[in-house]
Coordinates of C-alpha atoms in Angstrom, one line a residue:
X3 CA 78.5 -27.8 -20.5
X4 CA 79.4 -30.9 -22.0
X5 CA 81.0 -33.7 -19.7
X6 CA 82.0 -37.1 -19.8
X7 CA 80.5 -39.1 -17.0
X8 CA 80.6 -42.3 -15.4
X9 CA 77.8 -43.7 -13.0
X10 CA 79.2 -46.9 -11.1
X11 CA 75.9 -48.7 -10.5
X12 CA 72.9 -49.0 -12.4
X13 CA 70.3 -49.6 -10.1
X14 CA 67.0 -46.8 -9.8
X15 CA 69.3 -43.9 -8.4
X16 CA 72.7 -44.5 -10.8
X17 CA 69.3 -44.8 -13.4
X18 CA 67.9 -41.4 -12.7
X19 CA 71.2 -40.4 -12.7
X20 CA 72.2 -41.0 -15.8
X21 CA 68.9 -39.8 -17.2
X22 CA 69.3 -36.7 -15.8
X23 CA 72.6 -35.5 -16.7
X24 CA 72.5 -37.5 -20.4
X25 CA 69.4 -35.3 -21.2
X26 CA 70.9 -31.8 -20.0
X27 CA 73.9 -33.0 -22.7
X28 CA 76.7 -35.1 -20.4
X29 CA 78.1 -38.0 -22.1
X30 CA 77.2 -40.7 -19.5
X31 CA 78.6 -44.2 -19.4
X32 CA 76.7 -46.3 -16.8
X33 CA 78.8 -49.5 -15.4
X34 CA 77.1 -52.6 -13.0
X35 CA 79.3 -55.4 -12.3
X36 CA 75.6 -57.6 -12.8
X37 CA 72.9 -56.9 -14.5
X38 CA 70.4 -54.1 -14.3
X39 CA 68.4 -53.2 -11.5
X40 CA 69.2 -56.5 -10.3
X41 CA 70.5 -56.0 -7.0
X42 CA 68.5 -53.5 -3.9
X43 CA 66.0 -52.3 -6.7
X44 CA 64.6 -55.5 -6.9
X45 CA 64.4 -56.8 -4.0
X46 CA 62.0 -53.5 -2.6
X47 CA 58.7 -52.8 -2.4
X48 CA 58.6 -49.7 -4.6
X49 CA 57.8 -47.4 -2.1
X50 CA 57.2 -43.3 -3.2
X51 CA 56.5 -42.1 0.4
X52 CA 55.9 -39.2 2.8
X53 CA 54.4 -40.7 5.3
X54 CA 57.4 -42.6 6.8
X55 CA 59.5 -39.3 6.8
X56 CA 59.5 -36.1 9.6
X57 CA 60.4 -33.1 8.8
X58 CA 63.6 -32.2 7.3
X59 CA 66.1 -32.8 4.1
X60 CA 64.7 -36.2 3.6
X61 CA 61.2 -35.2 3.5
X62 CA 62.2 -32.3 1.6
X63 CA 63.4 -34.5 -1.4
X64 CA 60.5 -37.2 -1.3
X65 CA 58.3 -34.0 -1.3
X66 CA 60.1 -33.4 -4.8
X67 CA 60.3 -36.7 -6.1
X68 CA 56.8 -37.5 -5.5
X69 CA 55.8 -34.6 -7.9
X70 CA 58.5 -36.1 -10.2
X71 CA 57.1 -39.2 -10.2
X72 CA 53.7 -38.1 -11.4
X73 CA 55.4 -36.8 -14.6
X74 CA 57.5 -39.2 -15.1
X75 CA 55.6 -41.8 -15.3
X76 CA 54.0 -39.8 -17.6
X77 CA 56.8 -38.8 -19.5
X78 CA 58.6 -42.0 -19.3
X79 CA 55.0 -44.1 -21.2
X80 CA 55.1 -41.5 -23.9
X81 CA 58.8 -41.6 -24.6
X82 CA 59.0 -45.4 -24.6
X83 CA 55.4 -46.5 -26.1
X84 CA 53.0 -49.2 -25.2
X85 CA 55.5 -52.0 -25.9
X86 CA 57.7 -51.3 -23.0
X87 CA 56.2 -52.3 -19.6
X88 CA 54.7 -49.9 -17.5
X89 CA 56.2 -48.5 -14.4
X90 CA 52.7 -49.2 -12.6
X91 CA 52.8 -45.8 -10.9
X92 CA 50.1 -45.6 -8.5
X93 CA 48.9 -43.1 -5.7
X94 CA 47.1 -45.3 -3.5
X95 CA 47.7 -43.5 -0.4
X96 CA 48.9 -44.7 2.8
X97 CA 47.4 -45.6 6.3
X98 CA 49.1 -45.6 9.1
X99 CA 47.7 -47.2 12.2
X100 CA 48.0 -48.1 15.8
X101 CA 46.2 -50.0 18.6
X102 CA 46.6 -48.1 21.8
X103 CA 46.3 -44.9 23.1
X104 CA 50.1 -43.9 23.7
X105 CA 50.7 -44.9 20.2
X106 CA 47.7 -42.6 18.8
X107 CA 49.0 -39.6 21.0
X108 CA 52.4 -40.0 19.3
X109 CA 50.9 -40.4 15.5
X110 CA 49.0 -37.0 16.2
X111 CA 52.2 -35.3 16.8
X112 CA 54.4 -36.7 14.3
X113 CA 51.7 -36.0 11.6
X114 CA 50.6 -32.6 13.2
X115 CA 54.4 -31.9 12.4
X116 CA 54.5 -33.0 8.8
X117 CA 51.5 -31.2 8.7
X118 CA 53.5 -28.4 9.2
X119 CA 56.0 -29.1 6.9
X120 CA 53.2 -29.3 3.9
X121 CA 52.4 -33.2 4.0
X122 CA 48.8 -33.7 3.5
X123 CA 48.3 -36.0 6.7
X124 CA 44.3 -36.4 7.6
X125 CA 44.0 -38.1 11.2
X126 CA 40.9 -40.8 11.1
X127 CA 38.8 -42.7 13.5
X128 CA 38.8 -46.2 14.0
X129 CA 35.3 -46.6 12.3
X130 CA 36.8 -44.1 9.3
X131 CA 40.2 -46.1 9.0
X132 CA 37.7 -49.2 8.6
X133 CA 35.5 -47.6 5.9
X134 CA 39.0 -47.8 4.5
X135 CA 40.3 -50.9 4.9
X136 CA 37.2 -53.0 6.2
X137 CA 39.6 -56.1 6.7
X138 CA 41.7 -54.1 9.7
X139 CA 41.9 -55.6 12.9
X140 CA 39.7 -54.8 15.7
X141 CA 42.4 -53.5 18.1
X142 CA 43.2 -50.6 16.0
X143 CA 42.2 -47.6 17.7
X144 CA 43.1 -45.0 15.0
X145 CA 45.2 -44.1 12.3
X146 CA 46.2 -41.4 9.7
X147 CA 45.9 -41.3 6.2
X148 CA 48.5 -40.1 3.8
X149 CA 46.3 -39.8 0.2
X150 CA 49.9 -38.7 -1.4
X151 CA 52.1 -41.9 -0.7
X152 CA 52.5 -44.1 -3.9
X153 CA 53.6 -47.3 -5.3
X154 CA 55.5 -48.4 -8.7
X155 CA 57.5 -51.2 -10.2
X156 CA 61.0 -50.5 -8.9
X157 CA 62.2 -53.1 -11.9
X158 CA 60.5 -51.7 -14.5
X159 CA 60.9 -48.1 -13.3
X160 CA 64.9 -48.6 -13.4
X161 CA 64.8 -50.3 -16.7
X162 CA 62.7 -47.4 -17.9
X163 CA 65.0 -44.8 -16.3
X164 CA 67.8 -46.6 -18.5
X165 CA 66.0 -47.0 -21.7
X166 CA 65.4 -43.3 -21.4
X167 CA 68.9 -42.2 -20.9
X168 CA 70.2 -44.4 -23.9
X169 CA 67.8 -42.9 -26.2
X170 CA 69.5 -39.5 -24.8
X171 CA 73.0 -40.8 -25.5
X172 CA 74.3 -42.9 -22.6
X173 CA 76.2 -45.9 -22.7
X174 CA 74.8 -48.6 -19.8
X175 CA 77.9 -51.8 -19.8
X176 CA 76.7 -54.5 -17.1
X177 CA 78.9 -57.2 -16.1
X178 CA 81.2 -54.6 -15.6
X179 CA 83.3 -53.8 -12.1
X180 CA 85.1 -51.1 -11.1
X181 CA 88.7 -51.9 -9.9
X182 CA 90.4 -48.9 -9.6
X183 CA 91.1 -45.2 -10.0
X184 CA 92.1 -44.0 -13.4
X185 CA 95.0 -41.5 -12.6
X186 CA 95.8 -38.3 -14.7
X187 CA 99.0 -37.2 -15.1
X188 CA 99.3 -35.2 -12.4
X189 CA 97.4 -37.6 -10.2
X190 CA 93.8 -36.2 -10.6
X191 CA 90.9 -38.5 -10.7
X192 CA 90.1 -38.9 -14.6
X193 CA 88.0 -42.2 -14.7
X194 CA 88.3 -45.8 -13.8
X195 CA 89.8 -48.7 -14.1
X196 CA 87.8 -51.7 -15.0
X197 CA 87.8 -55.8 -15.2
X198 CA 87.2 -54.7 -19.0
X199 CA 89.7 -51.9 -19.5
X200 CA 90.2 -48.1 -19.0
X201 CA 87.0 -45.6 -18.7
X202 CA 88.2 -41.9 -18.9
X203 CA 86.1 -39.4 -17.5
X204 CA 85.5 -35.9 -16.3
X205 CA 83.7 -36.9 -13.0
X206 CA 82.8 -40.0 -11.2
X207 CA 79.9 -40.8 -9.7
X208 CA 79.3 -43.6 -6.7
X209 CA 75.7 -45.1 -7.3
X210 CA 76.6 -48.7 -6.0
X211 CA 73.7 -48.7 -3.3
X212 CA 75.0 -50.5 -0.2
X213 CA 78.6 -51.5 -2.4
X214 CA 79.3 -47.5 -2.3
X215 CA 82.0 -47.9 0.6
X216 CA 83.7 -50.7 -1.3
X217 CA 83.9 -48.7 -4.3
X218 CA 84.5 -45.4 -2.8
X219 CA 87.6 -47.2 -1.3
X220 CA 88.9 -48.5 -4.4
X221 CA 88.7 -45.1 -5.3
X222 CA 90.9 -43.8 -3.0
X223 CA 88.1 -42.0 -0.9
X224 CA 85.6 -42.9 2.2
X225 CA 81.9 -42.9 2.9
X226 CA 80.4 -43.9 5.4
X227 CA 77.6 -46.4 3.9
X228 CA 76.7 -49.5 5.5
X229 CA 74.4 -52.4 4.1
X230 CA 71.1 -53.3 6.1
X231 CA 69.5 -56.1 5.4
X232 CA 65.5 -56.6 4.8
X233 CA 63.2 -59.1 3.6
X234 CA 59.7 -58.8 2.0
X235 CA 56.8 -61.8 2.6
X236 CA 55.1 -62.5 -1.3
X237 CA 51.5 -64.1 -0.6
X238 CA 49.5 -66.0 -3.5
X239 CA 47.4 -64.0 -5.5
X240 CA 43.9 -62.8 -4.3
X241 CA 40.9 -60.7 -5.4
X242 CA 42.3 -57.3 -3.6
X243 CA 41.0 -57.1 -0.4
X244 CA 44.0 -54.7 0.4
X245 CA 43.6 -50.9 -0.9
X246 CA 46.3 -49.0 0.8
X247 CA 49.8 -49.2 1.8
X248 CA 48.9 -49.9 5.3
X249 CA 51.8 -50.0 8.5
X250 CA 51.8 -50.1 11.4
X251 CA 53.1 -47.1 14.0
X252 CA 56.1 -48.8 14.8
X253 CA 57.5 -48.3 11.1
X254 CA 59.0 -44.9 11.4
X255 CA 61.1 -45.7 14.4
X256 CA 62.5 -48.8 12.7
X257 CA 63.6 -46.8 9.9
X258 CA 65.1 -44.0 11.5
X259 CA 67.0 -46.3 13.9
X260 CA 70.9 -46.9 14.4
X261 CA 70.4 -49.8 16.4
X262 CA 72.1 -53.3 14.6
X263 CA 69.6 -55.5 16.2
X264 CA 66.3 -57.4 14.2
X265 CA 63.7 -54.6 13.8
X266 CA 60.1 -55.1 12.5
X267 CA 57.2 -53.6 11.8
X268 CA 53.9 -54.5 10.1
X269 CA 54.2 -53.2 6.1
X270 CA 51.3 -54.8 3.9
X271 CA 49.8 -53.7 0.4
X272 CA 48.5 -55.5 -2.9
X273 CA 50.0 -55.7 -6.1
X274 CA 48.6 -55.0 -9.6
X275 CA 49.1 -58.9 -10.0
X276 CA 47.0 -59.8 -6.8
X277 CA 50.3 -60.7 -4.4
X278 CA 50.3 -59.2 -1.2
X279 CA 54.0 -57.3 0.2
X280 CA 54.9 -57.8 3.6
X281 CA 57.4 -56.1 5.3
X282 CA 59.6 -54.9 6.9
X283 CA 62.6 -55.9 8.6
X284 CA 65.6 -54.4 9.9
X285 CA 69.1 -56.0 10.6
X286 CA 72.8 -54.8 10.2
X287 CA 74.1 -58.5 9.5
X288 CA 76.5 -57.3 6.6
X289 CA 76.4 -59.0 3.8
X290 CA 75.1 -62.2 4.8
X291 CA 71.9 -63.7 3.0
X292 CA 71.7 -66.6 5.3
X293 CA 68.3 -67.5 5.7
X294 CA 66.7 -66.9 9.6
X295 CA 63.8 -68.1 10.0
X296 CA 62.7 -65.9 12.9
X297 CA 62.6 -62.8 11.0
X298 CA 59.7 -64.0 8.4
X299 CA 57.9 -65.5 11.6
X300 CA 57.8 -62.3 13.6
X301 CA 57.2 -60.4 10.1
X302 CA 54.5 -62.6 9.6
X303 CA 53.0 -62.7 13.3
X304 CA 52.7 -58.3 12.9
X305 CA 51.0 -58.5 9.7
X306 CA 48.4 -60.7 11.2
X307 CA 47.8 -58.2 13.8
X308 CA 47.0 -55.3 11.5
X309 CA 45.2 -57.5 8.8
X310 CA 43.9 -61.2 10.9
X311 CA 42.7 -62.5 7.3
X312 CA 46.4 -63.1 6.4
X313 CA 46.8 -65.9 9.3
X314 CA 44.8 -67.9 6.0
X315 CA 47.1 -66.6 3.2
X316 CA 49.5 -68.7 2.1
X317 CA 53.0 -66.9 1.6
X318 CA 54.4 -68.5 -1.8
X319 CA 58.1 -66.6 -1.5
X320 CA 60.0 -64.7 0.0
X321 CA 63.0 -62.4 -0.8
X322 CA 65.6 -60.5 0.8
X323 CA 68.4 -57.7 -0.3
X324 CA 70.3 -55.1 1.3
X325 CA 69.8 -51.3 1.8
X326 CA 72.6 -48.8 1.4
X327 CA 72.5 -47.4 5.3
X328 CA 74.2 -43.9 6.5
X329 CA 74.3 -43.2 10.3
X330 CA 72.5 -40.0 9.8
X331 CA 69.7 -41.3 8.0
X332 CA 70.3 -38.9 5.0
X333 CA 71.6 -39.6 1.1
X334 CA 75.4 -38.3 0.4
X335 CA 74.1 -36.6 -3.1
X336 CA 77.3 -34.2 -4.1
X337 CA 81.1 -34.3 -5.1
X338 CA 83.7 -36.0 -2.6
X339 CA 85.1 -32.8 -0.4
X340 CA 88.9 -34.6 -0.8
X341 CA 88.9 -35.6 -4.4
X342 CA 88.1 -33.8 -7.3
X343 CA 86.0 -35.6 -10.4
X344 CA 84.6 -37.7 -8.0
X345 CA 81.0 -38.0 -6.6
X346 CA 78.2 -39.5 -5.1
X347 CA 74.3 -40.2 -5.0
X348 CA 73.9 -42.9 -2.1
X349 CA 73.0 -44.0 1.3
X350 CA 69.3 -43.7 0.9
X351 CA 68.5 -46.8 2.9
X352 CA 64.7 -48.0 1.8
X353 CA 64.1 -44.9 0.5
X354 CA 65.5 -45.2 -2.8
X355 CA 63.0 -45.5 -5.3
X356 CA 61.3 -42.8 -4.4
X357 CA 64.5 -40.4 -3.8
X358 CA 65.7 -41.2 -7.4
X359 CA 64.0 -38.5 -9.2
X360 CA 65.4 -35.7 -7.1
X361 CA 68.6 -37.7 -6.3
X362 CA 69.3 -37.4 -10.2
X363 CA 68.4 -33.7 -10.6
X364 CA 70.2 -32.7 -7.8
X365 CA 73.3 -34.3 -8.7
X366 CA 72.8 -33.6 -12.4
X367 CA 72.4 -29.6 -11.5
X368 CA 75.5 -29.5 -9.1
X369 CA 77.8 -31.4 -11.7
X370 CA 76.9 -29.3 -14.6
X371 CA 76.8 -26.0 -12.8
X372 CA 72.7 -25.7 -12.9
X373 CA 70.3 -24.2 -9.9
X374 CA 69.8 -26.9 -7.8
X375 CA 66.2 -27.7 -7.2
X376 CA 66.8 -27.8 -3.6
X377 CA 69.7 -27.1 -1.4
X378 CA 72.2 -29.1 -1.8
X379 CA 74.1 -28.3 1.9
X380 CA 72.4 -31.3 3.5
X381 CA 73.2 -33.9 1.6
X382 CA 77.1 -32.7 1.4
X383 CA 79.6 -35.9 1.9
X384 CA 81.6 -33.0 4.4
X385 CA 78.4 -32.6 6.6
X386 CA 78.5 -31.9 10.2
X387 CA 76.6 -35.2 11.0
X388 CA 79.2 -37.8 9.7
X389 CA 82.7 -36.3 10.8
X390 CA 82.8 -38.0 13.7
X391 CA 82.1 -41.3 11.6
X392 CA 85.4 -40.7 9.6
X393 CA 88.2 -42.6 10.1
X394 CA 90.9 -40.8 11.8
X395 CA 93.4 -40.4 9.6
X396 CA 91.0 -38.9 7.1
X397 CA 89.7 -36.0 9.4
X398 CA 90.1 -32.7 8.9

């Protein structure tokens, strides 16, 4: 059916959004108070991965979007032509290592489970994970590889998202905020209110990354969505001597944390361009982008332990942003239980990139009444896991 639809935020998720729903025929109008994929899409590392993820929802969706991503790609080079720049899809693969016994014992587990849960995860020797990656430390003792873990352009990928859904109709307005809720007469949800006038609509939907609670609030609703803050490490360019993403063991329980506290763990790989990424860090700061520099130093001091080479690289910037953080560690991707017209696809912390291509069919399929491509009961906004985060005067 035919629906008028605004997506507040125009980052990689509102992006595939809006794809998704203008090319199954909604009329989507796609508001950013900046620019573009300007705010957590670029300041990622354009991470498509299954290795980081246990079984469950979440890996149930990167499972998905990974095979979108292939086609898209794809899809998105033929629709747009050689002129625009390429999304720089790759499938690299992934190697996850560790230097002690305890920590192998655990990675055997963890990828005997994914394993389980259809993850192609091949446990390596040491000597194997160097044929690899000649350049790894000494003190790695072993490691798994993850052949279907990829890597794009999150930047270019959004942008391409968004020149895709224009050409099928929407309407993207940057500079744009959201202020209010746009009332019907009988005090029904029918669009927004803007700093540049009235947007009517038949459904709303909340794409604003880690902004989502702020805007869901002006809204008259509630989600629980908190930012986190992390920073990547950009070295000077260098003939690649890095051929994987590469992290170490410590990774996954830094991501699937609640703590507040500084968190890192060793995240390197190359860039078309030569740079080398290094992350990751961890920190529920709010929305401060003071500049610490103990967190690039302990970043820094773990990368050098999985790759010793780096010690000599010179880092030539460094960047941070802020991740869209739910305490359950899953997307909200589905209409507010308490207010009609309005809906959301957020709260996939780092995960974003490479959630955006089943993010936007599973919202697109839900609004517009199609078969879901997976079930939708686990990402509900009115799931079992976030009650007891509501505020009291909101519970059921």
């Amino acid at each position: 059916m035919a629906a008028d639809v605004v997506i507040v935020g125009a980052g990689i998720v509102g992006a595939a959004c809006a794809r998704a729903l203008a090319r199954a025929g909604a009329r989507v109008t796609v508001l950013d108070r900046g620019a573009a994929a300007a705010a957590t899409s670029a300041h990622g590392e354009g991470n498509l991965l299954v290795s980081d993820k246990g079984p469950g929802p979440e890996l149930e969706l990167a499972k998905l979007s990974l095979r979108r991503w292939v086609a898209l790609a794809d899809e998105l080079a033929d629709e747009l032509g050689p002129r625009f720049p390429s999304v720089e899809h790759e499938v690299k693969g992934g190697l996850v290592v560790v230097t002690s016994a305890d920590g192998l014992a655990g990675l055997r587990r963890f990828a005997e489970a994914q394993r389980a849960s259809g993850v192609d995860a091949v446990e390596v020797t040491a000597e194997e994970a160097r044929e690899l990656e000649p350049d790894l430390a000494s003190g790695v003792v072993g490691a798994v590889h993850y052949p279907q873990d990829a890597q794009l352009q999150p930047v270019a990928a959004a942008e391409a998202l968004l020149a895709s859904a224009r050409r099928a109709g929407a309407e993207v307005r940057t500079g744009v905020e959201v202020t209010g809720p746009l009332l019907g007469a009988d005090g029904a949800l029918a669009g927004v209110v803007t700093s540049h006038g009235k947007v009517a609509a038949d459904a709303v939907v909340v794409a604003a990354g880690p902004w989502s609670g702020e805007v869901a609030e002006r809204l008259g609703s509630w989600i629980p969505v908190r930012p986190r803050r992390g920073m990547v490490l950009v070295t000077t360019p260098m003939p690649q001597r890095i051929r994987h993403k590469v992290y170490d063991g410590d990774y996954f329980a830094a991501t699937q944390s609640a703590g507040a506290e500084l968190q890192t763990s060793a995240v390197i790989e190359s860039t078309r361009g030569g740079t080398v990424l290094i992350g990751s860090s961890r920190e529920q700061v709010g929305f401060d982008e003071r500049f610490r520099a103990e967190v690039p130093a302990e970043m820094a001091r773990r990368a050098v332990a999985v790759f010793p080479f780096l010690a000599r690289t010179p880092v030539m910037r460094s960047y941070l942003g802020f991740r869209p953080y739910m305490p359950d560690h899953l997307p909200v991707i589905g209409p507010d239980p308490a207010r009609a017209g309005l809906w959301f696809a957020t709260g996939h912390e780092g995960a974003g990139v490479g959630l955006a291509p089943a993010t936007g069919d599973l919202l697109a399929a839900q609004l517009l009444g199609f078969e879901p491509p997976v079930d939708p009961r686990p990402y509900a906004a009115d799931r079992r896991t976030l009650l007891d985060f509501r505020p009291l005067e909101i519970r059921s």
